[in-house]
PDB file of C-alpha atoms in Angstrom:
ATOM      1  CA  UNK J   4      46.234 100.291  58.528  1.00 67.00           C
ATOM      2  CA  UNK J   5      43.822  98.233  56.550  1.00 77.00           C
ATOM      3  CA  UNK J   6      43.332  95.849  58.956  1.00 82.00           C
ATOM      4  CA  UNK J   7      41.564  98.466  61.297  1.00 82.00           C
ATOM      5  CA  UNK J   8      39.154  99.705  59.058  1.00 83.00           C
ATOM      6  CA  UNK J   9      37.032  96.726  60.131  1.00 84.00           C
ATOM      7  CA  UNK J  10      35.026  96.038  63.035  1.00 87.00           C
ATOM      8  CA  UNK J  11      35.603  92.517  63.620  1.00 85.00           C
ATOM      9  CA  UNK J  12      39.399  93.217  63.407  1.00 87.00           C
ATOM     10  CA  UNK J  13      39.191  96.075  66.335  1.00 90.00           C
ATOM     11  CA  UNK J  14      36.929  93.827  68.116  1.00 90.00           C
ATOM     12  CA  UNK J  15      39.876  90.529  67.147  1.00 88.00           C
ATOM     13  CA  UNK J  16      42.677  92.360  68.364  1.00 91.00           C
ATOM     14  CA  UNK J  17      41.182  94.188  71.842  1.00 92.00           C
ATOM     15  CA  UNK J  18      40.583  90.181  72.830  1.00 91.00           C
ATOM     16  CA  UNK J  19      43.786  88.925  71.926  1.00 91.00           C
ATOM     17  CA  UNK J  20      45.632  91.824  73.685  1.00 94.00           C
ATOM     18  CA  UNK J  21      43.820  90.793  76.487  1.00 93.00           C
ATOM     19  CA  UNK J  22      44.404  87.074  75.627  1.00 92.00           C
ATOM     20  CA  UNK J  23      47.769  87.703  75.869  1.00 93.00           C
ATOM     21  CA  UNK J  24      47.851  89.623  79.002  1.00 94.00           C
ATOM     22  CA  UNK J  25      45.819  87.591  81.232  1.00 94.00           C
ATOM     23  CA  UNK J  26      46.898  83.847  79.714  1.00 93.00           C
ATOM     24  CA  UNK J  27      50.762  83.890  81.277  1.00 94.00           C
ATOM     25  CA  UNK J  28      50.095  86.158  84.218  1.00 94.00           C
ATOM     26  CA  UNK J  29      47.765  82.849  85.681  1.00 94.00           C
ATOM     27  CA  UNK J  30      50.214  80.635  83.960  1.00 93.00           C
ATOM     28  CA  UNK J  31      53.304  81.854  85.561  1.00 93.00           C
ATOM     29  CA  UNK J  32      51.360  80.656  88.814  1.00 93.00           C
ATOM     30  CA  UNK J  33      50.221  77.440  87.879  1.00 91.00           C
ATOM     31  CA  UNK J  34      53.730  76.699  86.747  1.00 90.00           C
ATOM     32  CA  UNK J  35      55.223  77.368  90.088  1.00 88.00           C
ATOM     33  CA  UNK J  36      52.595  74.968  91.028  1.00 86.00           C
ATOM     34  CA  UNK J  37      53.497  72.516  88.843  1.00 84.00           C
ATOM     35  CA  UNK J  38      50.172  72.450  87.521  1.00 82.00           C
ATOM     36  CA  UNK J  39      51.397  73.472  83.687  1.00 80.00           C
ATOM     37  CA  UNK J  40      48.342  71.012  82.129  1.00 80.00           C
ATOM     38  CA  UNK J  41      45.154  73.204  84.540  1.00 85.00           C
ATOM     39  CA  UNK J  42      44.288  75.275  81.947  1.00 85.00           C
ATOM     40  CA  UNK J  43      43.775  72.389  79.296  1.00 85.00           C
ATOM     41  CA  UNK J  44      41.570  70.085  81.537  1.00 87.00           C
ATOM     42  CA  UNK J  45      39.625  73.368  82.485  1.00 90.00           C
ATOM     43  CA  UNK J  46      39.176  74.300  78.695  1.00 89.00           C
ATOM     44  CA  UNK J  47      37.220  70.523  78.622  1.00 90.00           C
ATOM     45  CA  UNK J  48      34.897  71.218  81.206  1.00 91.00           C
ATOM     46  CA  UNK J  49      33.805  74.478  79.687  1.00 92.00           C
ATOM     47  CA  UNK J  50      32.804  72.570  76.504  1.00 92.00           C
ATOM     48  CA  UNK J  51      29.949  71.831  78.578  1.00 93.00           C
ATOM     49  CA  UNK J  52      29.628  75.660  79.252  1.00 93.00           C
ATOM     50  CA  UNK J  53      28.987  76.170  75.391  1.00 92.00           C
ATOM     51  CA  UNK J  54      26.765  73.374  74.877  1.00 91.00           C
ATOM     52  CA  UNK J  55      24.371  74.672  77.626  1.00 92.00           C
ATOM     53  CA  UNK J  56      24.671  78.272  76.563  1.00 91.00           C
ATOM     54  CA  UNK J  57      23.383  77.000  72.934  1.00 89.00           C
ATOM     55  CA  UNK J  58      20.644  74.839  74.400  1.00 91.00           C
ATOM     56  CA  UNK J  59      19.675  77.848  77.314  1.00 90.00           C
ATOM     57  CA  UNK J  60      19.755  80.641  74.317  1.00 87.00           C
ATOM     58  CA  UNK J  61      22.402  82.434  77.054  1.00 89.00           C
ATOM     59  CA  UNK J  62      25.899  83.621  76.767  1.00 87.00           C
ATOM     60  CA  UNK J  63      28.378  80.906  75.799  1.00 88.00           C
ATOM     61  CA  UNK J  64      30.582  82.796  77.027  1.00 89.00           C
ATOM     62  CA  UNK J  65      29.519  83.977  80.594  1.00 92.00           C
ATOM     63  CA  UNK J  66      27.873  80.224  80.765  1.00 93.00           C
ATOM     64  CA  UNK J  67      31.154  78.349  80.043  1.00 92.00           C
ATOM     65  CA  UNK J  68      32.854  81.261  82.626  1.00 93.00           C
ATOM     66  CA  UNK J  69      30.318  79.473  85.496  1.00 94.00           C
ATOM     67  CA  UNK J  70      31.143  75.743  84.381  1.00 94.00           C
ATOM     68  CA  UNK J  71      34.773  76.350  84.061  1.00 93.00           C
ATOM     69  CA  UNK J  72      34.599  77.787  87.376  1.00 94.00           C
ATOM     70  CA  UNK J  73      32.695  75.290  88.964  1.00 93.00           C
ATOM     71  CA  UNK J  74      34.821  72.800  87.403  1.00 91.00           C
ATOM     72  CA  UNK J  75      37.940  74.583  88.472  1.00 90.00           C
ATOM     73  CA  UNK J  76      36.679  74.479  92.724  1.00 91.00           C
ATOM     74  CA  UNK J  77      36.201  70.300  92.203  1.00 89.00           C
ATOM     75  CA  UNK J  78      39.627  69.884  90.303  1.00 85.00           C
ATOM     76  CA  UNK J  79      40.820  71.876  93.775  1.00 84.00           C
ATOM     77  CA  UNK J  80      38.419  69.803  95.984  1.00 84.00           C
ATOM     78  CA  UNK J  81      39.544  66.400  94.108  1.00 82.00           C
ATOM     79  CA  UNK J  82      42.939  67.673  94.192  1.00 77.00           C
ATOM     80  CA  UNK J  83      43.295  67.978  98.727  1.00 78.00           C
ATOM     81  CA  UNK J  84      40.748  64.665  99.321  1.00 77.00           C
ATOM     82  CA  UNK J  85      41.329  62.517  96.277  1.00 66.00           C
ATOM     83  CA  UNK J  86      44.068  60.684  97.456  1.00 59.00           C
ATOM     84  CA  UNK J  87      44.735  57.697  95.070  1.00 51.00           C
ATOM     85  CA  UNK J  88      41.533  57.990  93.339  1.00 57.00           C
ATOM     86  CA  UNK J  89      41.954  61.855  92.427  1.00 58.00           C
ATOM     87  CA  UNK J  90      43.680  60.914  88.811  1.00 69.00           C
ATOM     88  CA  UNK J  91      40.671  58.439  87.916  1.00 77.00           C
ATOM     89  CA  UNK J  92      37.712  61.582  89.062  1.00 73.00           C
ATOM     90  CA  UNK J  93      39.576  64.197  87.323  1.00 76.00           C
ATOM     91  CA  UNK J  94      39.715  62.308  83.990  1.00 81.00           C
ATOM     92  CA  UNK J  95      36.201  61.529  84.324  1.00 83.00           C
ATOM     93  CA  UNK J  96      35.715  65.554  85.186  1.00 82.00           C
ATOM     94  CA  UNK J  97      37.697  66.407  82.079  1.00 84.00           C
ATOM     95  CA  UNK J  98      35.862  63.672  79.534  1.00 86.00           C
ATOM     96  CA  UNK J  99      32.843  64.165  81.039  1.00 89.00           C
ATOM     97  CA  UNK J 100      33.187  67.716  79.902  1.00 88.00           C
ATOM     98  CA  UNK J 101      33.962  67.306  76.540  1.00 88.00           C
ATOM     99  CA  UNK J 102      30.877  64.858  76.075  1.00 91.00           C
ATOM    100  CA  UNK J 103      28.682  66.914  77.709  1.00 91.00           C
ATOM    101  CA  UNK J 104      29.492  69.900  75.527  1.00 90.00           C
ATOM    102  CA  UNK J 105      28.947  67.673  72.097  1.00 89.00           C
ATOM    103  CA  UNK J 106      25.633  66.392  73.712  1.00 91.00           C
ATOM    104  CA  UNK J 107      23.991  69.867  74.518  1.00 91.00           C
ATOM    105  CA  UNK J 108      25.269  71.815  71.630  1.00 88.00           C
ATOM    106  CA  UNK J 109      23.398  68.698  69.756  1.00 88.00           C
ATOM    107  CA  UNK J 110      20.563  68.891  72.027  1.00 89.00           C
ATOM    108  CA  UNK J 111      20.103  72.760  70.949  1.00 86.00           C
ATOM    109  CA  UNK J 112      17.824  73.743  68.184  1.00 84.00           C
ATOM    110  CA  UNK J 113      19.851  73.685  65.130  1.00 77.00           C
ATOM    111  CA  UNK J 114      22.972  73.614  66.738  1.00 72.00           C
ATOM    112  CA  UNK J 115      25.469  71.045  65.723  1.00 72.00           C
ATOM    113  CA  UNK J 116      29.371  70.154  66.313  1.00 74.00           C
ATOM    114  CA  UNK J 117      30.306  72.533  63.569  1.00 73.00           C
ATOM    115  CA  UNK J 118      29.213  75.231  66.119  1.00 75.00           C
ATOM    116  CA  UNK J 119      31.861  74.092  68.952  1.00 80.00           C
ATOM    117  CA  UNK J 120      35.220  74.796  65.993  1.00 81.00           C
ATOM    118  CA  UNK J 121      35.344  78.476  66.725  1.00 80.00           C
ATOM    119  CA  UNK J 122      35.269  77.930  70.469  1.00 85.00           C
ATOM    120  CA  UNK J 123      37.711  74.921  70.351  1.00 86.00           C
ATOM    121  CA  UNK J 124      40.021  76.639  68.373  1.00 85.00           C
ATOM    122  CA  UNK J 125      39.472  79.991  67.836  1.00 82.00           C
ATOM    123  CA  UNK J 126      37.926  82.329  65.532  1.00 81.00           C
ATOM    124  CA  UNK J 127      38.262  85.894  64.510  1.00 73.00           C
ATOM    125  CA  UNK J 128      35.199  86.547  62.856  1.00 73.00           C
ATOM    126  CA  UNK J 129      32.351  85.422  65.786  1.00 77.00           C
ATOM    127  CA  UNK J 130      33.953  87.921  67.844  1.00 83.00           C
ATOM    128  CA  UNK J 131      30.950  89.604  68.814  1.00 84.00           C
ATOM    129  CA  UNK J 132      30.555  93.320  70.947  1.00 88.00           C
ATOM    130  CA  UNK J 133      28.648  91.384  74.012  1.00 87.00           C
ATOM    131  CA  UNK J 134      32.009  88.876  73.690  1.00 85.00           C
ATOM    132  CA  UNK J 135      34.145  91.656  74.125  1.00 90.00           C
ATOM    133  CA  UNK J 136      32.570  93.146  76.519  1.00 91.00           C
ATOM    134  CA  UNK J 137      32.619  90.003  79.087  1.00 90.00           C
ATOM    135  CA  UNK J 138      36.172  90.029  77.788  1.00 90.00           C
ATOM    136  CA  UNK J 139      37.030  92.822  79.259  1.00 93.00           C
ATOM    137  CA  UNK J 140      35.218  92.301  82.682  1.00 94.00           C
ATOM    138  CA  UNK J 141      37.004  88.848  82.809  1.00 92.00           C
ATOM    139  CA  UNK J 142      40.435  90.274  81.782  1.00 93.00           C
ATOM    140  CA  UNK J 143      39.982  92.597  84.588  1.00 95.00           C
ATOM    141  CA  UNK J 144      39.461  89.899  87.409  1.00 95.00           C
ATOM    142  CA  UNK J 145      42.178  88.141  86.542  1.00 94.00           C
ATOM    143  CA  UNK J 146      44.478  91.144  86.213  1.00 95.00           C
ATOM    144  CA  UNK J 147      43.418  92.483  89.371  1.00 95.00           C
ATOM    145  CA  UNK J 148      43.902  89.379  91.150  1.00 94.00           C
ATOM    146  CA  UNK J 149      47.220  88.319  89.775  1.00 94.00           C
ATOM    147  CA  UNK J 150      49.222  91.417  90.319  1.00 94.00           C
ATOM    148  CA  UNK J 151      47.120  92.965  93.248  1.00 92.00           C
ATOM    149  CA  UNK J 152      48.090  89.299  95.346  1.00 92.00           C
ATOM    150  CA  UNK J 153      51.360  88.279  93.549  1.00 91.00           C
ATOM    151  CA  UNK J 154      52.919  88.527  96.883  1.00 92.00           C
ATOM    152  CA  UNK J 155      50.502  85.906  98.418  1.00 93.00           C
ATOM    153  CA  UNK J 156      49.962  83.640  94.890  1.00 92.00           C
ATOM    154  CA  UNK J 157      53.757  83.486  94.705  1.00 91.00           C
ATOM    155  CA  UNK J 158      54.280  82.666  98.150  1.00 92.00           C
ATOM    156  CA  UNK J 159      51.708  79.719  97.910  1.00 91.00           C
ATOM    157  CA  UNK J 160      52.576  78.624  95.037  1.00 89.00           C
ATOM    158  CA  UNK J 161      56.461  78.172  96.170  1.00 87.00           C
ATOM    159  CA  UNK J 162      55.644  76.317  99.443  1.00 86.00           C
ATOM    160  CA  UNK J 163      52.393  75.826 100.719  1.00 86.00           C
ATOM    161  CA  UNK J 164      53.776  74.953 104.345  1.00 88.00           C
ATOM    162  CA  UNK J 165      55.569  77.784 104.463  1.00 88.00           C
ATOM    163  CA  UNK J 166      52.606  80.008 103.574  1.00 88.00           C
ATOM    164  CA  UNK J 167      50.419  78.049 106.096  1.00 90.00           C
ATOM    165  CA  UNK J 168      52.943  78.530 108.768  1.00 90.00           C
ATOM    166  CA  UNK J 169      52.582  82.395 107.962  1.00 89.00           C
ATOM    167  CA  UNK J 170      49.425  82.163 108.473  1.00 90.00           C
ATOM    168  CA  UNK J 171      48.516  83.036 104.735  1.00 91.00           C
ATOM    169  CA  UNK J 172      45.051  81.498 104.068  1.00 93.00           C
ATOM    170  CA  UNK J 173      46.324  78.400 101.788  1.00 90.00           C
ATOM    171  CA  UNK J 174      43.359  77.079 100.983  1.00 89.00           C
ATOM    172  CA  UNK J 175      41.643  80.179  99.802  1.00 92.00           C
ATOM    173  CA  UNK J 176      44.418  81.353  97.458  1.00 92.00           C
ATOM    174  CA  UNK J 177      44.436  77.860  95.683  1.00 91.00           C
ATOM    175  CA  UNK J 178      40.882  78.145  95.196  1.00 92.00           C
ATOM    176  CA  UNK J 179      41.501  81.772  93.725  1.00 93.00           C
ATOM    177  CA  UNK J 180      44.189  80.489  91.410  1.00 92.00           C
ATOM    178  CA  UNK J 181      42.072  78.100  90.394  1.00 91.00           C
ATOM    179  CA  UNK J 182      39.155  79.861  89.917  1.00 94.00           C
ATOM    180  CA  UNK J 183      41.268  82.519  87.960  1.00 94.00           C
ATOM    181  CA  UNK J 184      42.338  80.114  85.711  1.00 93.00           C
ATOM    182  CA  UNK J 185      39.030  79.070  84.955  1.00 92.00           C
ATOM    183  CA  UNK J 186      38.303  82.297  84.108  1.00 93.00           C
ATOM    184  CA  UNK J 187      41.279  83.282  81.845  1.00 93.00           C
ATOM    185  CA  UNK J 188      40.376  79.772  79.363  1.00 92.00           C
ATOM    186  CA  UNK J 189      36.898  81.703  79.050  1.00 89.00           C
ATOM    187  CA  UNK J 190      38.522  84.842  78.073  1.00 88.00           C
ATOM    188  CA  UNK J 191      40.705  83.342  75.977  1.00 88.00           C
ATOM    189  CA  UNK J 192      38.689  80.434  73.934  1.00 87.00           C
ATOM    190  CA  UNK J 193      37.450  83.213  71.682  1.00 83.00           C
ATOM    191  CA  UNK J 194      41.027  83.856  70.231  1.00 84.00           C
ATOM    192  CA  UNK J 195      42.935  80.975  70.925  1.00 87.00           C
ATOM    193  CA  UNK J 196      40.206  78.058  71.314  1.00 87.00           C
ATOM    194  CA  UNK J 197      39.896  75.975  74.528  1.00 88.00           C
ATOM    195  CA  UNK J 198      41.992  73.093  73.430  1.00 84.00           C
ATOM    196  CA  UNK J 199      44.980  75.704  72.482  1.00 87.00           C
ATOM    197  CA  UNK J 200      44.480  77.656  75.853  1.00 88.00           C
ATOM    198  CA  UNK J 201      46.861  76.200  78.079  1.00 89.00           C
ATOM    199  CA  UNK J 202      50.087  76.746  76.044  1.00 91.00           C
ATOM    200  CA  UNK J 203      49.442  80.205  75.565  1.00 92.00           C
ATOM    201  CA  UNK J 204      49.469  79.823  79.435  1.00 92.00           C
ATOM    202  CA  UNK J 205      52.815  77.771  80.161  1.00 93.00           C
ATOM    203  CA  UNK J 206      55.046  78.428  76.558  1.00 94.00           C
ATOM    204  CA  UNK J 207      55.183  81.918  77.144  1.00 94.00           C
ATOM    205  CA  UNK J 208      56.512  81.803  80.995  1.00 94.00           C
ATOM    206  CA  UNK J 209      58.706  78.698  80.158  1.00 93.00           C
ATOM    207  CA  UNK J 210      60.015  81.296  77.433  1.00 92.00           C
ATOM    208  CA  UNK J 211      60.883  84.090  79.812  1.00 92.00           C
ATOM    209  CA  UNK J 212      62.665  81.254  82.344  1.00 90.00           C
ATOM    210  CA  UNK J 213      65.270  80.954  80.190  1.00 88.00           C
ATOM    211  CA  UNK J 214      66.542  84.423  80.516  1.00 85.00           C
ATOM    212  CA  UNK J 215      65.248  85.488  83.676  1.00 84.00           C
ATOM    213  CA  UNK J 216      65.999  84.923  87.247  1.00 80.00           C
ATOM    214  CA  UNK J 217      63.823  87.018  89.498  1.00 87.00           C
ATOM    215  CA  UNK J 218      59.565  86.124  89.322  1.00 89.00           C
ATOM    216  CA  UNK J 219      59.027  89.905  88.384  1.00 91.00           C
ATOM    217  CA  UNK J 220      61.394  89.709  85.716  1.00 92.00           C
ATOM    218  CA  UNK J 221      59.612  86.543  84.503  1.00 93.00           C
ATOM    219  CA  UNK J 222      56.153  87.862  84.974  1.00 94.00           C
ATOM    220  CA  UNK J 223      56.855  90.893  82.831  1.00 94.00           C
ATOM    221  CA  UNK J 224      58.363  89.341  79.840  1.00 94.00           C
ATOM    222  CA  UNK J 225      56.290  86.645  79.792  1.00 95.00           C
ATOM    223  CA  UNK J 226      53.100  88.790  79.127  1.00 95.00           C
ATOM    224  CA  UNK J 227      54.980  91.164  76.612  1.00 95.00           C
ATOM    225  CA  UNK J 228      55.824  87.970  74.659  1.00 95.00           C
ATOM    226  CA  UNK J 229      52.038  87.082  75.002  1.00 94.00           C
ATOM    227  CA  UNK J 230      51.098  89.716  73.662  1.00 95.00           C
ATOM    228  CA  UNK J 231      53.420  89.755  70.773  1.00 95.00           C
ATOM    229  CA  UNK J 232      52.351  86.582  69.663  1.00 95.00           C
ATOM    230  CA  UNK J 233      48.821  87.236  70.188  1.00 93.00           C
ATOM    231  CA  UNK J 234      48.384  89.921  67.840  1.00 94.00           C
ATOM    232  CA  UNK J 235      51.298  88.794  65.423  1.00 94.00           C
ATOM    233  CA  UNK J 236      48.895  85.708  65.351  1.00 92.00           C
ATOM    234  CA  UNK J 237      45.830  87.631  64.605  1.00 91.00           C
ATOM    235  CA  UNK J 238      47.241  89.915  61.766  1.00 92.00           C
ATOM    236  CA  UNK J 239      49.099  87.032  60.575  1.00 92.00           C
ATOM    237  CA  UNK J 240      45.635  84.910  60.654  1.00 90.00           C
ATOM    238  CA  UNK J 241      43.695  87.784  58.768  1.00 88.00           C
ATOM    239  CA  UNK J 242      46.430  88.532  55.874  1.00 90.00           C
ATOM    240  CA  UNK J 243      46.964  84.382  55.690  1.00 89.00           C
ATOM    241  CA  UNK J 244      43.483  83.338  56.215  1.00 86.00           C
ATOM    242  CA  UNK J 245      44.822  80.312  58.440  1.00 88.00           C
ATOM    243  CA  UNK J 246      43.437  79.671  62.012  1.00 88.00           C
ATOM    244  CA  UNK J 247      44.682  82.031  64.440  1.00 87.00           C
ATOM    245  CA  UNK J 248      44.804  79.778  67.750  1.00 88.00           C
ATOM    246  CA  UNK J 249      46.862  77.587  65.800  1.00 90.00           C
ATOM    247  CA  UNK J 250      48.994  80.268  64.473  1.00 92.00           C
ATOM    248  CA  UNK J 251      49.836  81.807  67.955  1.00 92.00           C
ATOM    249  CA  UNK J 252      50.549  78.889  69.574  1.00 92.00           C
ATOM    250  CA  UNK J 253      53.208  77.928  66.676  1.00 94.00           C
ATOM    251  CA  UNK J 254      54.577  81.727  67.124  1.00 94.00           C
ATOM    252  CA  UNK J 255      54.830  80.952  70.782  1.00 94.00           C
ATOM    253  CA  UNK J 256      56.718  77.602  70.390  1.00 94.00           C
ATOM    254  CA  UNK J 257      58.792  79.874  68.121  1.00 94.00           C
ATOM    255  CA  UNK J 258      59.601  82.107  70.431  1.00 93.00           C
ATOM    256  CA  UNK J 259      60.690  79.447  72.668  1.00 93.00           C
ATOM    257  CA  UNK J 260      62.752  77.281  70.693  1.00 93.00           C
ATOM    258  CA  UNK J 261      64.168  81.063  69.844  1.00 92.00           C
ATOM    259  CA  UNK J 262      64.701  82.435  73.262  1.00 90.00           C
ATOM    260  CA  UNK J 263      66.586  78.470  74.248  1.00 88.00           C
ATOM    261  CA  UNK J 264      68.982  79.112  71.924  1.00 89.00           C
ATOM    262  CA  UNK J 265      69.679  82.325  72.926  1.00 84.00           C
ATOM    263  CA  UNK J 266      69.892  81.508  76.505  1.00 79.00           C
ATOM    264  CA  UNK J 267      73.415  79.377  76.503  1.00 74.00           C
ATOM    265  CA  UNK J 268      75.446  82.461  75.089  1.00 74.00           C
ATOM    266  CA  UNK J 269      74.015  84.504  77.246  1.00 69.00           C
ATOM    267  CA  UNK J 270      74.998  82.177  80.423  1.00 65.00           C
ATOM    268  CA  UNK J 271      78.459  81.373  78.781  1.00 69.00           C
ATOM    269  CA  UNK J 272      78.245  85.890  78.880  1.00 71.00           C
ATOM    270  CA  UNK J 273      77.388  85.932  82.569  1.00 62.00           C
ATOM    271  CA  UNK J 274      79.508  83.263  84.332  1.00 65.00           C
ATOM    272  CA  UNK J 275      82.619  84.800  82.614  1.00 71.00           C
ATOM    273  CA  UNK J 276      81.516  88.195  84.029  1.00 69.00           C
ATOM    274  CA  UNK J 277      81.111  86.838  87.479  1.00 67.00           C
ATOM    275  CA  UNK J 278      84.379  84.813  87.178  1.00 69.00           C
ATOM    276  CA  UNK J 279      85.997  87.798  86.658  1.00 71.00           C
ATOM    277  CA  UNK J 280      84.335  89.378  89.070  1.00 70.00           C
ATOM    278  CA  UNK J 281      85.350  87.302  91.663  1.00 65.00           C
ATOM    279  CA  UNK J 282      88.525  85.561  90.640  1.00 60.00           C
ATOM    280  CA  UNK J 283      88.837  82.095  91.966  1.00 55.00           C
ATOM    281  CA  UNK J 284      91.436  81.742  94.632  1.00 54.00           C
ATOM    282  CA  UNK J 285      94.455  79.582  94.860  1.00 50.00           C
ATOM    283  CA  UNK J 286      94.521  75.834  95.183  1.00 52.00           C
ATOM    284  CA  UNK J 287      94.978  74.520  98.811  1.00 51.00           C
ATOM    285  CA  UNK J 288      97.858  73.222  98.024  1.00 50.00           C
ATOM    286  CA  UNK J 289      99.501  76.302  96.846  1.00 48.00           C
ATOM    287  CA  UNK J 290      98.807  78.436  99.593  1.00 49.00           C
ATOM    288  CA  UNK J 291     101.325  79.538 102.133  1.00 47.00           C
ATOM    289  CA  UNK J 292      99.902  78.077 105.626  1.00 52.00           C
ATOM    290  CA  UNK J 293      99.372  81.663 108.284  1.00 47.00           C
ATOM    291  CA  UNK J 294     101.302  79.838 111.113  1.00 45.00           C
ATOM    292  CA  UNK J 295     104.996  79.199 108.664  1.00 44.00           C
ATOM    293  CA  UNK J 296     104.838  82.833 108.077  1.00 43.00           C
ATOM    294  CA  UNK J 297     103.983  83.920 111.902  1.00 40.00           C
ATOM    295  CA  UNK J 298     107.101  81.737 112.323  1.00 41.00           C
ATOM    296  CA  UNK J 299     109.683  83.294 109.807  1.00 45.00           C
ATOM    297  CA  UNK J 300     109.383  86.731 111.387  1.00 40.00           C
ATOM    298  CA  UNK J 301     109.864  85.495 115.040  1.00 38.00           C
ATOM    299  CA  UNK J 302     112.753  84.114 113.193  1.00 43.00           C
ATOM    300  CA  UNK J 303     112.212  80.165 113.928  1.00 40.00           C
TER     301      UNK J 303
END
């Protein structure tokens, strides 16, 4: 294929392959957490991230990783002791993020707001070697600790008494989700952008709801369709030259709206199998009562 003859391309489509791995197997979490909008107030604070790896000379990358995840432990910490102030400190966390990102990337030597667009929303060609690389050491966390605890995440994320009561350290895990989410916007702002990050985490999972039951079922066909739509996003994006964190998150409402309207048959399909199944029984009132027909043979 063409489109592998260049480097950039190779380097493009190892990061959204991993993009689309890691984004839904966090979201599926913060979903069951009812905590769908995480990943977009995280993608905020790391602005901040970028803006101080421009003015530092370091990583943008690895540099917004260590904001987002500092961010990520006070949205957690705001989240158990902010009582009725917690709403009013985490918009200040998440606007406060997005400022300080604009100020330091100003603050850098000849950096400018024009260097923030490929992080906000995506870029194929700035995908450099050293951002694939910390790619692939972030993808890694988060795969690790999504499937090698999905027993324990899932468990929390259901009902946190519950998971207290068997004796499952609560508070840890949320902090781990958390921190895993921070570090899945980092792995994904190169493809997708940080403003774009969360729906690749949520659409995709609220996709695979509609024709699953069981979490594993979920879990598994919501990062296939992440993955589709991260590299049918990318080639689309090179061929088109049109933005590709735009273009997967339209492919991934797609497959949504697709997958809803393919859901209703599908239950129409299943509760006439079980009906049949499991025929429904007589009416009450047509039933012959056990003690008239104990009667007729004693012959009363």
């Amino acid at each position: 294929m063409e489109i592998l003859n260049y480097a950039f391309m190779q380097r493009a489509l190892l990061a959204a392959v991993l993009v689309g791995i890691t984004a839904p197997a966090i979201g599926i979490y913060l979903v069951q957490r009812r905590q769908a909008l995480m990943g977009d107030g995280i993608g905020h604070v790391a602005m901040t991230g970028v803006g101080l790896g421009f003015l530092l000379s370091w990583s943008p990358v690895w540099m917004a990783t260590a904001v987002s995840v500092l961010g990520a432990v006070l949205m957690e910490l705001i989240r158990w002791y902010g009582k009725t102030r917690g709403d009013i400190a985490l918009a200040m966390l998440f606007y406060g993020g997005m400022a300080g990102g604009v100020m330091f990337i100003n603050l850098a030597p000849g950096g400018s707001n024009a260097n923030l667009t490929s992080y906000l929303f995506g870029s194929l060609s700035t995908v450099s070697e050293s951002d694939v690389t910390a790619i692939c050491l972030l993808a890694a966390f988060v795969v690790l600790v999504t499937v090698g605890l999905r027993r324990q995440l899932f468990a929390v994320s259901q009902d946190e008494e519950f998971a207290r009561v068997t004796g499952l350290p609560v508070r840890a895990l949320n902090l781990l989700t958390a921190v895993t989410a921070a570090v899945t916007v980092t792995v994904a702002m190169r493809v997708v952008g940080l403003l774009l990050v969360s729906a690749l985490m949520v659409v995709p999972v609220a996709a695979a709801q509609q024709l699953t039951r069981s979490f594993a079922a979920t879990f598994v066909i919501s990062v296939a369709l992440g993955v589709s739509v991260t590299i049918g996003g990318t080639v689309t994006s090179y061929y088109q030259d049109v933005p590709p964190g735009a273009t997967i998150v339209l492919l991934t409402i797609g497959a949504f709206i697709l997958l809803s309207l393919l859901a209703a048959p599908l239950a129409r399909r299943r509760a006439r199998a079980l009906a049949a199944a499991h025929p429904a029984e007589d009416p009450a009132e047509c039933k012959i009562p056990a003690t008239r027909g104990a009667a007729d043979e004693v012959g009363v």
